[in-house]
PDB file of C-alpha atoms in Angstrom:
ATOM      1  CA  MET A 136      -3.969   1.951  -3.026  1.00 56.00           C
ATOM      2  CA  THR A 137      -2.702   0.687   0.016  1.00 56.00           C
ATOM      3  CA  LYS A 138      -4.618  -1.087   2.651  1.00 53.00           C
ATOM      4  CA  GLY A 139      -4.522   2.189   6.296  1.00 50.00           C
ATOM      5  CA  LEU A 140      -3.744   4.721   3.084  1.00 52.00           C
ATOM      6  CA  THR A 141      -6.833   6.571   2.399  1.00 49.00           C
ATOM      7  CA  ALA A 142      -7.858   6.037   6.243  1.00 46.00           C
ATOM      8  CA  ALA A 143      -4.885   7.672   6.934  1.00 46.00           C
ATOM      9  CA  PHE A 144      -6.055  11.159   4.644  1.00 46.00           C
ATOM     10  CA  SER A 145      -8.424  11.516   6.156  1.00 44.00           C
ATOM     11  CA  ALA A 146      -7.721  11.379   9.360  1.00 44.00           C
ATOM     12  CA  LEU A 147      -4.765  13.548   9.206  1.00 45.00           C
ATOM     13  CA  THR A 148      -3.776  17.262   8.747  1.00 40.00           C
ATOM     14  CA  VAL A 149      -1.431  19.827   8.361  1.00 39.00           C
ATOM     15  CA  LEU A 150      -2.484  20.553  12.455  1.00 42.00           C
ATOM     16  CA  ALA A 151      -0.592  16.593  13.007  1.00 42.00           C
ATOM     17  CA  CYS A 152       3.052  18.638  13.169  1.00 42.00           C
ATOM     18  CA  LEU A 153       1.739  21.580  15.727  1.00 40.00           C
ATOM     19  CA  SER A 154       1.315  18.627  17.965  1.00 42.00           C
ATOM     20  CA  SER A 155       4.605  16.652  17.491  1.00 42.00           C
ATOM     21  CA  GLN A 156       7.637  16.146  20.687  1.00 42.00           C
ATOM     22  CA  ALA A 157       9.780  18.863  21.042  1.00 39.00           C
ATOM     23  CA  GLY A 158      12.963  17.912  19.463  1.00 52.00           C
ATOM     24  CA  ALA A 159      11.718  15.854  16.194  1.00 72.00           C
ATOM     25  CA  ALA A 160      12.201  17.256  13.197  1.00 83.00           C
ATOM     26  CA  GLN A 161      10.002  19.607  11.787  1.00 90.00           C
ATOM     27  CA  CYS A 162       7.571  19.229   9.041  1.00 93.00           C
ATOM     28  CA  GLY A 163       7.155  21.644   5.639  1.00 93.00           C
ATOM     29  CA  ASN A 164       4.808  23.081   2.878  1.00 91.00           C
ATOM     30  CA  GLY A 165       7.986  22.551   0.541  1.00 93.00           C
ATOM     31  CA  ALA A 166      11.861  21.597  -1.077  1.00 95.00           C
ATOM     32  CA  SER A 167      12.695  24.502   0.616  1.00 94.00           C
ATOM     33  CA  GLY A 168      13.346  22.710   4.386  1.00 95.00           C
ATOM     34  CA  PHE A 169      13.913  19.519   2.872  1.00 97.00           C
ATOM     35  CA  GLU A 170      17.124  18.529   3.568  1.00 96.00           C
ATOM     36  CA  GLY A 171      17.135  20.789   7.103  1.00 96.00           C
ATOM     37  CA  TRP A 172      14.855  17.519   7.798  1.00 97.00           C
ATOM     38  CA  LYS A 173      16.841  14.719   6.852  1.00 97.00           C
ATOM     39  CA  GLN A 174      19.692  16.242   8.713  1.00 96.00           C
ATOM     40  CA  GLN A 175      17.480  15.911  11.766  1.00 96.00           C
ATOM     41  CA  PHE A 176      15.313  12.899  11.238  1.00 97.00           C
ATOM     42  CA  ALA A 177      18.815  11.319  10.570  1.00 97.00           C
ATOM     43  CA  GLY A 178      19.964  12.007  14.002  1.00 96.00           C
ATOM     44  CA  GLU A 179      16.342  10.662  15.021  1.00 96.00           C
ATOM     45  CA  ALA A 180      16.778   7.679  12.886  1.00 97.00           C
ATOM     46  CA  ARG A 181      19.786   6.405  14.214  1.00 96.00           C
ATOM     47  CA  ALA A 182      18.853   6.205  17.847  1.00 96.00           C
ATOM     48  CA  LYS A 183      16.609   4.275  16.621  1.00 95.00           C
ATOM     49  CA  GLY A 184      18.466   1.497  15.202  1.00 96.00           C
ATOM     50  CA  ILE A 185      19.131   2.645  11.692  1.00 97.00           C
ATOM     51  CA  GLY A 186      22.412   1.485  10.606  1.00 97.00           C
ATOM     52  CA  ALA A 187      24.449   3.534   8.362  1.00 97.00           C
ATOM     53  CA  THR A 188      23.081   2.063   4.912  1.00 98.00           C
ATOM     54  CA  GLY A 189      19.707   3.196   5.691  1.00 98.00           C
ATOM     55  CA  ILE A 190      21.396   6.899   6.986  1.00 98.00           C
ATOM     56  CA  SER A 191      23.426   6.654   3.472  1.00 98.00           C
ATOM     57  CA  ALA A 192      20.570   6.018   1.502  1.00 98.00           C
ATOM     58  CA  LEU A 193      17.994   9.292   3.858  1.00 98.00           C
ATOM     59  CA  MET A 194      19.949  11.274   2.882  1.00 98.00           C
ATOM     60  CA  ALA A 195      20.052  10.618  -0.989  1.00 98.00           C
ATOM     61  CA  ALA A 196      16.835  11.022  -1.028  1.00 98.00           C
ATOM     62  CA  ASN A 197      15.689  13.774  -2.626  1.00 98.00           C
ATOM     63  CA  TYR A 198      11.909  15.944  -2.494  1.00 98.00           C
ATOM     64  CA  ALA A 199      10.014  14.599  -4.571  1.00 97.00           C
ATOM     65  CA  GLN A 200       7.059  17.078  -5.942  1.00 97.00           C
ATOM     66  CA  ALA A 201       5.320  14.424  -7.933  1.00 95.00           C
ATOM     67  CA  THR A 202       4.461  12.691  -5.340  1.00 96.00           C
ATOM     68  CA  ILE A 203       3.384  16.191  -3.038  1.00 95.00           C
ATOM     69  CA  ASN A 204       1.015  16.989  -6.640  1.00 93.00           C
ATOM     70  CA  ALA A 205      -0.322  13.421  -6.555  1.00 91.00           C
ATOM     71  CA  ASP A 206      -1.534  13.967  -3.409  1.00 89.00           C
ATOM     72  CA  ARG A 207      -3.073  16.756  -2.894  1.00 86.00           C
ATOM     73  CA  SER A 208      -5.478  16.097  -6.360  1.00 81.00           C
ATOM     74  CA  MET A 209      -6.578  12.021  -5.045  1.00 70.00           C
ATOM     75  CA  HIS A 210     -10.866  12.429  -5.895  1.00 62.00           C
ATOM     76  CA  SER A 211     -11.412   8.179  -6.972  1.00 60.00           C
ATOM     77  CA  PHE A 212     -12.540   7.623  -3.826  1.00 67.00           C
ATOM     78  CA  LYS A 213     -15.336   9.662  -3.684  1.00 77.00           C
ATOM     79  CA  LEU A 214     -16.579   8.567  -6.728  1.00 85.00           C
ATOM     80  CA  SER A 215     -20.030   6.205  -6.512  1.00 90.00           C
ATOM     81  CA  LEU A 216     -19.223   2.192  -6.597  1.00 91.00           C
ATOM     82  CA  ASP A 217     -21.075   2.231 -10.801  1.00 91.00           C
ATOM     83  CA  GLN A 218     -17.841   5.142 -11.274  1.00 91.00           C
ATOM     84  CA  PHE A 219     -15.149   3.110  -9.782  1.00 89.00           C
ATOM     85  CA  MET A 220     -15.325   0.315 -11.170  1.00 92.00           C
ATOM     86  CA  VAL A 221     -15.351   1.960 -15.124  1.00 91.00           C
ATOM     87  CA  LYS A 222     -13.192   3.732 -13.522  1.00 87.00           C
ATOM     88  CA  ARG A 223     -11.304   0.962 -12.336  1.00 86.00           C
ATOM     89  CA  GLY A 224     -11.741  -0.985 -15.471  1.00 90.00           C
ATOM     90  CA  ALA A 225     -13.839  -3.713 -14.169  1.00 93.00           C
ATOM     91  CA  ALA A 226     -15.342  -5.113 -16.817  1.00 95.00           C
ATOM     92  CA  ALA A 227     -11.123  -6.339 -16.664  1.00 95.00           C
ATOM     93  CA  VAL A 228      -9.954  -7.193 -13.990  1.00 96.00           C
ATOM     94  CA  VAL A 229     -13.415 -10.078 -14.271  1.00 97.00           C
ATOM     95  CA  SER A 230     -12.245 -11.359 -17.989  1.00 96.00           C
ATOM     96  CA  ARG A 231      -8.372 -11.423 -17.569  1.00 96.00           C
ATOM     97  CA  GLY A 232      -9.041 -12.785 -13.975  1.00 97.00           C
ATOM     98  CA  ARG A 233     -11.150 -15.111 -14.324  1.00 97.00           C
ATOM     99  CA  ALA A 234      -7.786 -16.394 -17.571  1.00 96.00           C
ATOM    100  CA  MET A 235      -5.510 -15.879 -14.940  1.00 95.00           C
ATOM    101  CA  LYS A 236      -7.192 -17.966 -11.523  1.00 96.00           C
ATOM    102  CA  GLN A 237      -7.403 -20.810 -14.191  1.00 96.00           C
ATOM    103  CA  ARG A 238      -3.411 -20.504 -15.400  1.00 95.00           C
ATOM    104  CA  ASN A 239      -2.352 -20.592 -12.378  1.00 95.00           C
ATOM    105  CA  ALA A 240      -4.720 -22.558 -10.478  1.00 97.00           C
ATOM    106  CA  ALA A 241      -2.228 -24.335  -9.351  1.00 97.00           C
ATOM    107  CA  LEU A 242      -0.645 -21.143  -7.442  1.00 98.00           C
ATOM    108  CA  PHE A 243      -4.169 -20.749  -5.855  1.00 98.00           C
ATOM    109  CA  ALA A 244      -5.343 -23.370  -4.620  1.00 98.00           C
ATOM    110  CA  SER A 245      -1.535 -23.775  -2.958  1.00 98.00           C
ATOM    111  CA  ILE A 246      -2.357 -19.917  -1.566  1.00 98.00           C
ATOM    112  CA  GLU A 247      -6.049 -21.240  -0.322  1.00 98.00           C
ATOM    113  CA  GLN A 248      -4.468 -24.246   1.606  1.00 98.00           C
ATOM    114  CA  ARG A 249      -2.424 -22.431   3.172  1.00 98.00           C
ATOM    115  CA  TYR A 250      -3.851 -18.916   4.635  1.00 98.00           C
ATOM    116  CA  GLY A 251      -7.543 -19.991   3.701  1.00 98.00           C
ATOM    117  CA  VAL A 252      -8.192 -17.221   1.281  1.00 98.00           C
ATOM    118  CA  PRO A 253     -10.114 -17.782  -1.747  1.00 98.00           C
ATOM    119  CA  ALA A 254      -8.577 -16.720  -5.557  1.00 98.00           C
ATOM    120  CA  GLY A 255     -11.439 -14.533  -6.501  1.00 98.00           C
ATOM    121  CA  PRO A 256     -10.539 -11.283  -4.053  1.00 98.00           C
ATOM    122  CA  LEU A 257      -6.815 -11.360  -3.881  1.00 98.00           C
ATOM    123  CA  ILE A 258      -7.087 -11.353  -8.552  1.00 98.00           C
ATOM    124  CA  ALA A 259      -9.206  -8.679  -8.095  1.00 97.00           C
ATOM    125  CA  ILE A 260      -6.675  -6.789  -5.525  1.00 97.00           C
ATOM    126  CA  TRP A 261      -3.587  -7.778  -8.196  1.00 97.00           C
ATOM    127  CA  GLY A 262      -5.861  -6.387 -11.159  1.00 96.00           C
ATOM    128  CA  MET A 263      -7.078  -2.866  -9.369  1.00 93.00           C
ATOM    129  CA  GLU A 264      -3.489  -2.074  -8.112  1.00 94.00           C
ATOM    130  CA  THR A 265      -0.859  -3.017 -10.773  1.00 95.00           C
ATOM    131  CA  ALA A 266      -3.243  -4.518 -13.742  1.00 95.00           C
ATOM    132  CA  PHE A 267      -1.811  -7.371 -12.572  1.00 95.00           C
ATOM    133  CA  GLY A 268       1.999  -6.639 -11.982  1.00 93.00           C
ATOM    134  CA  SER A 269       2.954  -4.676 -15.410  1.00 93.00           C
ATOM    135  CA  GLN A 270       2.064  -1.359 -13.363  1.00 92.00           C
ATOM    136  CA  HIS A 271       4.663  -0.560 -10.481  1.00 84.00           C
ATOM    137  CA  GLY A 272       5.300   2.489 -10.323  1.00 90.00           C
ATOM    138  CA  ASN A 273       7.967   3.988 -11.665  1.00 93.00           C
ATOM    139  CA  GLN A 274       8.791   6.631  -8.687  1.00 96.00           C
ATOM    140  CA  ASN A 275      12.035   5.736  -6.246  1.00 97.00           C
ATOM    141  CA  MET A 276      10.126   4.188  -3.279  1.00 98.00           C
ATOM    142  CA  LEU A 277      12.364   6.264  -0.318  1.00 98.00           C
ATOM    143  CA  SER A 278      12.014   9.482  -2.062  1.00 98.00           C
ATOM    144  CA  SER A 279       8.454   9.421  -2.023  1.00 98.00           C
ATOM    145  CA  ILE A 280       8.112   8.499   1.510  1.00 98.00           C
ATOM    146  CA  ALA A 281      10.686  10.392   3.233  1.00 98.00           C
ATOM    147  CA  THR A 282       8.658  13.309   1.367  1.00 98.00           C
ATOM    148  CA  LEU A 283       5.621  12.260   2.785  1.00 97.00           C
ATOM    149  CA  ALA A 284       7.111  12.216   6.578  1.00 97.00           C
ATOM    150  CA  TYR A 285       8.402  15.529   6.278  1.00 98.00           C
ATOM    151  CA  ASP A 286       5.159  17.042   4.316  1.00 96.00           C
ATOM    152  CA  CYS A 287       2.992  18.495   6.979  1.00 94.00           C
ATOM    153  CA  ARG A 288      -0.367  16.841   5.879  1.00 91.00           C
ATOM    154  CA  ARG A 289      -0.067  13.095   7.685  1.00 89.00           C
ATOM    155  CA  PRO A 290       3.637  12.852   8.551  1.00 93.00           C
ATOM    156  CA  GLU A 291       2.795  10.527  11.353  1.00 94.00           C
ATOM    157  CA  TYR A 292       1.160   8.130   9.648  1.00 94.00           C
ATOM    158  CA  PHE A 293       4.769   8.286   6.956  1.00 97.00           C
ATOM    159  CA  THR A 294       7.280   8.341   9.439  1.00 97.00           C
ATOM    160  CA  ASP A 295       6.122   4.714  10.510  1.00 96.00           C
ATOM    161  CA  GLN A 296       6.497   3.651   6.821  1.00 97.00           C
ATOM    162  CA  LEU A 297      10.039   5.612   6.682  1.00 98.00           C
ATOM    163  CA  TYR A 298      11.211   3.559   9.489  1.00 98.00           C
ATOM    164  CA  ALA A 299      10.366   0.900   8.260  1.00 98.00           C
ATOM    165  CA  ALA A 300      12.037   0.941   5.069  1.00 98.00           C
ATOM    166  CA  LEU A 301      14.988   2.126   6.127  1.00 98.00           C
ATOM    167  CA  LYS A 302      14.914  -1.435   8.215  1.00 98.00           C
ATOM    168  CA  LEU A 303      14.135  -2.722   5.099  1.00 97.00           C
ATOM    169  CA  ILE A 304      17.118  -0.968   3.791  1.00 98.00           C
ATOM    170  CA  ASP A 305      19.182  -1.544   6.077  1.00 97.00           C
ATOM    171  CA  ARG A 306      18.621  -5.676   5.853  1.00 96.00           C
ATOM    172  CA  GLY A 307      19.033  -5.495   2.332  1.00 96.00           C
ATOM    173  CA  THR A 308      15.317  -6.801   1.261  1.00 95.00           C
ATOM    174  CA  LEU A 309      15.065  -3.620   0.114  1.00 96.00           C
ATOM    175  CA  SER A 310      17.672  -1.068  -2.398  1.00 96.00           C
ATOM    176  CA  ALA A 311      18.176   2.532  -2.213  1.00 96.00           C
ATOM    177  CA  GLY A 312      17.082   2.713  -5.297  1.00 96.00           C
ATOM    178  CA  GLN A 313      13.603   0.371  -5.189  1.00 96.00           C
ATOM    179  CA  ARG A 314      10.897   1.653  -7.859  1.00 96.00           C
ATOM    180  CA  GLY A 315       7.416   2.196  -6.245  1.00 96.00           C
ATOM    181  CA  SER A 316       4.453   4.145  -7.080  1.00 96.00           C
ATOM    182  CA  MET A 317       3.203   8.445  -6.186  1.00 94.00           C
ATOM    183  CA  HIS A 318       3.849   7.554  -2.294  1.00 95.00           C
ATOM    184  CA  GLY A 319       6.115   4.809  -1.934  1.00 96.00           C
ATOM    185  CA  GLU A 320       3.890   0.999  -2.484  1.00 96.00           C
ATOM    186  CA  ILE A 321       5.977  -1.127  -4.136  1.00 96.00           C
ATOM    187  CA  GLY A 322       5.184  -4.766  -5.875  1.00 96.00           C
ATOM    188  CA  GLN A 323       2.454  -6.640  -7.698  1.00 97.00           C
ATOM    189  CA  THR A 324      -0.047  -5.961  -4.784  1.00 97.00           C
ATOM    190  CA  GLN A 325       1.196  -2.227  -3.457  1.00 97.00           C
ATOM    191  CA  PHE A 326       2.731  -3.230  -0.279  1.00 97.00           C
ATOM    192  CA  LEU A 327       4.199   0.121   2.427  1.00 97.00           C
ATOM    193  CA  PRO A 328       7.480  -0.345   3.726  1.00 97.00           C
ATOM    194  CA  LYS A 329       5.128  -1.265   7.175  1.00 97.00           C
ATOM    195  CA  THR A 330       2.877  -3.647   6.127  1.00 97.00           C
ATOM    196  CA  MET A 331       6.110  -5.356   3.728  1.00 97.00           C
ATOM    197  CA  LEU A 332       7.703  -5.362   6.982  1.00 96.00           C
ATOM    198  CA  GLU A 333       5.092  -7.264   9.057  1.00 97.00           C
ATOM    199  CA  TYR A 334       3.709  -9.293   6.132  1.00 98.00           C
ATOM    200  CA  GLY A 335       5.833  -9.784   3.402  1.00 97.00           C
ATOM    201  CA  VAL A 336       6.295 -13.500   2.284  1.00 95.00           C
ATOM    202  CA  GLY A 337       9.175 -13.435  -0.381  1.00 90.00           C
ATOM    203  CA  ASN A 338       9.280 -11.282  -3.692  1.00 94.00           C
ATOM    204  CA  LEU A 339       6.585  -9.506  -3.658  1.00 96.00           C
ATOM    205  CA  GLU A 340       7.687  -8.265  -7.270  1.00 94.00           C
ATOM    206  CA  SER A 341       6.673 -11.310  -8.629  1.00 96.00           C
ATOM    207  CA  ALA A 342       2.309 -12.521  -8.477  1.00 96.00           C
ATOM    208  CA  SER A 343       4.055 -16.074  -6.491  1.00 97.00           C
ATOM    209  CA  GLY A 344       5.446 -13.320  -3.738  1.00 98.00           C
ATOM    210  CA  ALA A 345       2.225 -11.045  -4.347  1.00 98.00           C
ATOM    211  CA  LEU A 346      -0.358 -12.444  -3.165  1.00 98.00           C
ATOM    212  CA  SER A 347       1.129 -14.953  -0.678  1.00 98.00           C
ATOM    213  CA  SER A 348       2.191 -12.208   1.661  1.00 98.00           C
ATOM    214  CA  THR A 349      -1.853 -10.156   0.426  1.00 98.00           C
ATOM    215  CA  ALA A 350      -2.817 -13.663   1.271  1.00 98.00           C
ATOM    216  CA  ASN A 351      -1.152 -13.550   4.874  1.00 98.00           C
ATOM    217  CA  TYR A 352      -2.212 -10.194   5.255  1.00 98.00           C
ATOM    218  CA  LEU A 353      -6.056 -11.203   5.020  1.00 98.00           C
ATOM    219  CA  LYS A 354      -5.491 -14.177   7.869  1.00 98.00           C
ATOM    220  CA  ALA A 355      -3.648 -12.051  10.139  1.00 98.00           C
ATOM    221  CA  HIS A 356      -6.890  -9.646   9.770  1.00 98.00           C
ATOM    222  CA  GLY A 357      -9.260 -11.546  10.495  1.00 98.00           C
ATOM    223  CA  TRP A 358     -10.009 -14.111   7.240  1.00 98.00           C
ATOM    224  CA  ARG A 359     -11.440 -17.360   8.001  1.00 98.00           C
ATOM    225  CA  ALA A 360     -11.340 -20.479   5.477  1.00 97.00           C
ATOM    226  CA  GLY A 361     -14.245 -20.946   3.517  1.00 96.00           C
ATOM    227  CA  ALA A 362     -16.654 -18.305   5.476  1.00 97.00           C
ATOM    228  CA  GLY A 363     -17.524 -15.536   2.460  1.00 97.00           C
ATOM    229  CA  TYR A 364     -16.451 -11.858   1.380  1.00 98.00           C
ATOM    230  CA  GLN A 365     -19.006 -10.078   0.187  1.00 97.00           C
ATOM    231  CA  PRO A 366     -20.200  -6.672   2.646  1.00 97.00           C
ATOM    232  CA  GLY A 367     -22.231  -8.122   6.177  1.00 97.00           C
ATOM    233  CA  GLN A 368     -20.337 -12.030   6.120  1.00 98.00           C
ATOM    234  CA  PRO A 369     -17.755 -13.263   7.829  1.00 97.00           C
ATOM    235  CA  ASN A 370     -14.782 -12.123   5.891  1.00 98.00           C
ATOM    236  CA  PHE A 371     -16.097  -8.629   4.562  1.00 98.00           C
ATOM    237  CA  ALA A 372     -14.269  -7.755   7.984  1.00 98.00           C
ATOM    238  CA  ALA A 373     -10.696  -8.310   6.348  1.00 98.00           C
ATOM    239  CA  ILE A 374     -11.081  -6.251   3.153  1.00 98.00           C
ATOM    240  CA  GLN A 375     -12.311  -3.572   4.505  1.00 97.00           C
ATOM    241  CA  GLU A 376      -8.405  -3.677   6.830  1.00 96.00           C
ATOM    242  CA  TRP A 377      -7.162  -3.978   3.468  1.00 95.00           C
ATOM    243  CA  ASN A 378      -8.649  -0.316   2.489  1.00 91.00           C
ATOM    244  CA  ALA A 379     -10.315   1.817   4.406  1.00 88.00           C
ATOM    245  CA  ALA A 380     -12.419   3.871   1.005  1.00 90.00           C
ATOM    246  CA  SER A 381     -15.611   2.245   1.132  1.00 93.00           C
ATOM    247  CA  VAL A 382     -15.707   1.778  -3.403  1.00 93.00           C
ATOM    248  CA  TYR A 383     -12.986  -0.102  -2.347  1.00 94.00           C
ATOM    249  CA  GLN A 384     -14.397  -2.462  -0.347  1.00 96.00           C
ATOM    250  CA  GLN A 385     -16.938  -2.983  -2.941  1.00 96.00           C
ATOM    251  CA  ALA A 386     -15.160  -3.229  -5.636  1.00 96.00           C
ATOM    252  CA  ILE A 387     -13.102  -6.172  -4.098  1.00 97.00           C
ATOM    253  CA  ALA A 388     -16.379  -7.877  -2.634  1.00 97.00           C
ATOM    254  CA  LEU A 389     -18.337  -7.837  -5.992  1.00 97.00           C
ATOM    255  CA  MET A 390     -14.917  -8.021  -8.014  1.00 97.00           C
ATOM    256  CA  GLY A 391     -13.722 -10.591  -6.294  1.00 97.00           C
ATOM    257  CA  ARG A 392     -17.077 -13.037  -6.446  1.00 97.00           C
ATOM    258  CA  GLN A 393     -17.314 -12.461 -10.235  1.00 97.00           C
ATOM    259  CA  ILE A 394     -14.698 -13.715 -10.415  1.00 97.00           C
ATOM    260  CA  ASP A 395     -14.739 -16.472  -7.964  1.00 95.00           C
ATOM    261  CA  GLY A 396     -18.006 -17.781 -10.918  1.00 88.00           C
ATOM    262  CA  GLU A 397     -20.444 -17.404  -7.543  1.00 63.00           C
TER     263      GLU A 397
END
């Protein structure tokens, strides 16, 4: 799960939709109001400069009940670190990650030279997010994000994501049929559209593009070349920006250190 998502889960509530600006598309808690909401939102999107391609994609989006079901049943971030590591298959990630580091040594050396981020934490993120690119998700990205922007639980957060997705579709960077995970995360390290818009470099469906984008994100959030990334060390703050869940942050640092052989 990409940066900022878990923070939004805890910070935003149903009350958010009650404080939205007058005239804004009204949130809902079920499929019945989704088509009407899309009509309202399309008007707002046009006013913000979203073009015909993005609007057409929005109007074709469907209410993603599977996304809502998944959103209501997230429990892994309540686990202890040990429980979380087992659930995420940390031992397998570290074992395979060491082999991936050796096999792709030139790629990781190039990324570290450019962004200052070593292989270990990047591989830990890659392994935990998509099992090294093998599990990207198979939900329609736009339908998932539009559904969450409509849903009353935290519409502001996902409205920003929806605008970013529509911009990327307008530009031709993403297609309306882009597949992703349950909350609309895409690519081998699971970027949400706004993060992709701001920090993506290259094709996120490729290992090189996803890993470079992740390193670019970490560098932009204060990563310092050569500094440590364990809790209490300078670069741990950048890992904290990637994901707000404490167990996830600690898992990245721990697995990264084991992969880097420190």
